[in-house]
């Protein structure tokens, strides 16, 4: 890994939901182009962690820097960061009243002020990348779950982000569709984009990740290369979790 | 091979030429046996229809007999006769020598007059209160909530009586009318206000405004095209308003700036001149507006809350500003949920305007009741009321179904 | 590069830096969060400060509570005259019912309200509840009508006030509900004839205002009767209201029937259940649960709609108020009387809407995966 400045930097970040201490003293540095998989039991704060990166959640203590800009209440900073961070949700969250193409061209046209023709060309390019060009004129609810999630990935990519966040992208899919989505993410991973992915798919983690992070009760318990993580977990909790996840 | 098991090797498989072609379905055979579904359902329907028809026949027989005994005539011929009563207010000139048909027409016009304005005002007020209920401010939320709870839980008729009392008993008499603005008089006799007198110059004003409207639409189209071509947003709302107002003003100036107003003036006993709204009209308008706005507020609130939270998250993640999010993502989805129940509230408002008979506003029901009392043609008069409202309902249902079909989110 | 936590130490949960619970943070969040919020709060507080003290003074401080006409007139315009209620409450509550016999409508009303309250309580939903209702209804009519058991006969035209409101609402709902279920089922039926009849009924009745239905019932039902017999005024109005409410309820129930997954009927059929068995045991319990909010809304609407019988000259609660204030002495204090009656309606309707929320939660505990 290069030794230049990390693209994402968490410094003693803490977050509370009311009285519930959901992120505890998070210290994390993500290098440019690094691919990170975050796993852990539900309620461990993994989704909250990545949502803090594009300010869908606000942290209360500590410093969080994304691409050199510190995340604060400054609306301009937040909007600038959101242009370079793309997010894919568990529930896809496509806009049901717009066609697939319109879903993809909405943000480039209205946020990045890109002319319609150029936005549509970019959109078709991304649709080609996720292999779903023939559905461009359809509406999201006319597509299967796997197709919808691929469209969601294409939508996030249309803004040419430097960082891609995946919040359990395959958890809402039927088993036969998981692979089509994972293949797309794997292909993305080979193209140098920084990725943080919250997932339970351990095979995916093994093949794609540069680093695997295990979170429990709001703190990072262990982080390591996939090899070390899966074959040689150092912490008792990690071992416990892995035994549950990998047993079937 | 075991006994009783079919020989799988010789079971019909794909013919050597490929899949068998499709054949048309054989004709449907109706089974008319004693226990069949078809016979039973036919029997039920025949019995039901027979019951209904015989009941109808019996009632009709009684009715005709009773009408003959009481000397009640029937038929719609009374409609062309002179009405013999005056109507308190109307936008069509009417006096007691005009026919019943005209009287009913006046009734319909009065109903539409109060319903149309009521719908507009109720929508504005209701939308505002519905959004207020979702506000972050606790006071605003509670006050809007209290408004909705209060006006939904008291009968409309009682609310109309209360409004009528306020407008006719608590206001001063016309000699001592309230004058909130110069030329505006507010008293027991209603609201009188200045209205512009029509002069030729006004035609130019209207022409100017129409031109402004056309130019505004053109400007909207142009800026949309510019946006799609270059990505730059151009302001649309303010220039459109400016065009409308500016060209209207230009037309007015060119027409000689006619500013003549018919201002009400108080004479010794009365106030003459100007436009006026009767207390009855204002009662029905205020009562209907305030009551229906409470229901519309709930509909608007439900529609906004029906949009899944994930839509807001996706919009934020894409970097859309709040204004863009509301316009491009929230509103289209919320409107789909809001418009059908909103349309039935509009219909309810129009039907509720029939309560005007209780405060003396001459709407359709009120005039029909008067005609009924005068001619004794109960069935015909009531039939006219029902026919008018039914037409309105069916038109609205048809419109709503068409809208629903068009706006349905396209699914698999 | 990745940062390796060589030693893992579990971090204990800490309290948030700024207190989240408590009054002050709540006030900050809800009232003073941002400029628009602060402005709104100040504006609304100003409005309340202008409006509430005068209302308080008028309604309570300077108000006259006794039935004293002179004091009321003296306090006119700066004090409410609640005395009008003290003076006229019997007229408002019981209409034109003979004065000495007014204990009868009071008892009858209490019985009816008691029966309603008992029906709200879930453990009472047994077969004997029907028996209770039959008894209460019989007692109600015996008490109100009289002519038996040594009670003086009172014609229905003199019934009025609160008992009339309660009776009309309850009776029309009791009859309309089963009728609505039948009509809704008929509308879903495969038999075109029955379906058409039901559709015609519902669309016709829903397309016209209640007042025209009441007029039709008032004027036309007597004509339907064979010559020589008349039909009671109250009965006409009751029939009109029942038919009207049934049409709206039928639409509500139909919504529930349509929302039921088809799989339920298929499962019942595959078990061998017939049409009526399926409907009674599988379809209706679920469909009705689904539409509890809309049903309760219709009930509340029906309760409020009883006020319309004023227009056909039956003196329910609203109409009795008009009667009571025909008295010239007290006419000036109409407003206080109206507020009083409005408050009565409000209390009942609000209670019903709260009950509706409760029952929706209560009935759905079995169907939600918590």
Short mmCIF file of C-alpha atoms in Angstrom, two decimals, chain A residues 7 31-36 84 86 129 156-157 160-166 185-196 210:
data_model
loop_
_atom_site.label_atom_id
_atom_site.label_comp_id
_atom_site.label_asym_id
_atom_site.label_seq_id
_atom_site.Cartn_x
_atom_site.Cartn_y
_atom_site.Cartn_z
CA UNK A 7 -8.56 8.72 1.93
CA UNK A 31 -5.82 4.03 2.02
CA UNK A 32 -6.73 5.00 -1.50
CA UNK A 33 -7.79 2.00 -3.52
CA UNK A 34 -8.04 -0.22 -0.49
CA UNK A 35 -10.90 -2.71 -0.29
CA UNK A 36 -12.28 -3.33 3.18
CA UNK A 84 -17.24 11.62 -4.35
CA UNK A 86 -21.29 6.47 -3.67
CA UNK A 129 -20.64 -2.28 -16.79
CA UNK A 156 -23.97 5.23 -7.50
CA UNK A 157 -21.24 4.86 -10.11
CA UNK A 160 -17.73 8.72 -10.68
CA UNK A 161 -17.11 8.41 -6.96
CA UNK A 162 -13.73 7.83 -5.41
CA UNK A 163 -15.19 5.75 -2.61
CA UNK A 164 -17.97 3.18 -2.79
CA UNK A 165 -19.90 2.13 0.31
CA UNK A 166 -21.94 -1.07 0.33
CA UNK A 185 -18.85 -5.81 -7.02
CA UNK A 186 -15.86 -8.06 -7.59
CA UNK A 187 -15.34 -6.56 -11.03
CA UNK A 188 -15.48 -3.08 -9.49
CA UNK A 189 -12.91 -4.13 -6.95
CA UNK A 190 -10.37 -4.80 -9.66
CA UNK A 191 -10.63 -1.25 -10.98
CA UNK A 192 -8.88 0.62 -8.21
CA UNK A 193 -11.88 2.20 -6.51
CA UNK A 194 -11.78 2.45 -2.70
CA UNK A 195 -14.46 0.18 -1.24
CA UNK A 196 -15.99 -0.42 2.15
CA UNK A 210 -7.40 -6.24 1.34
#
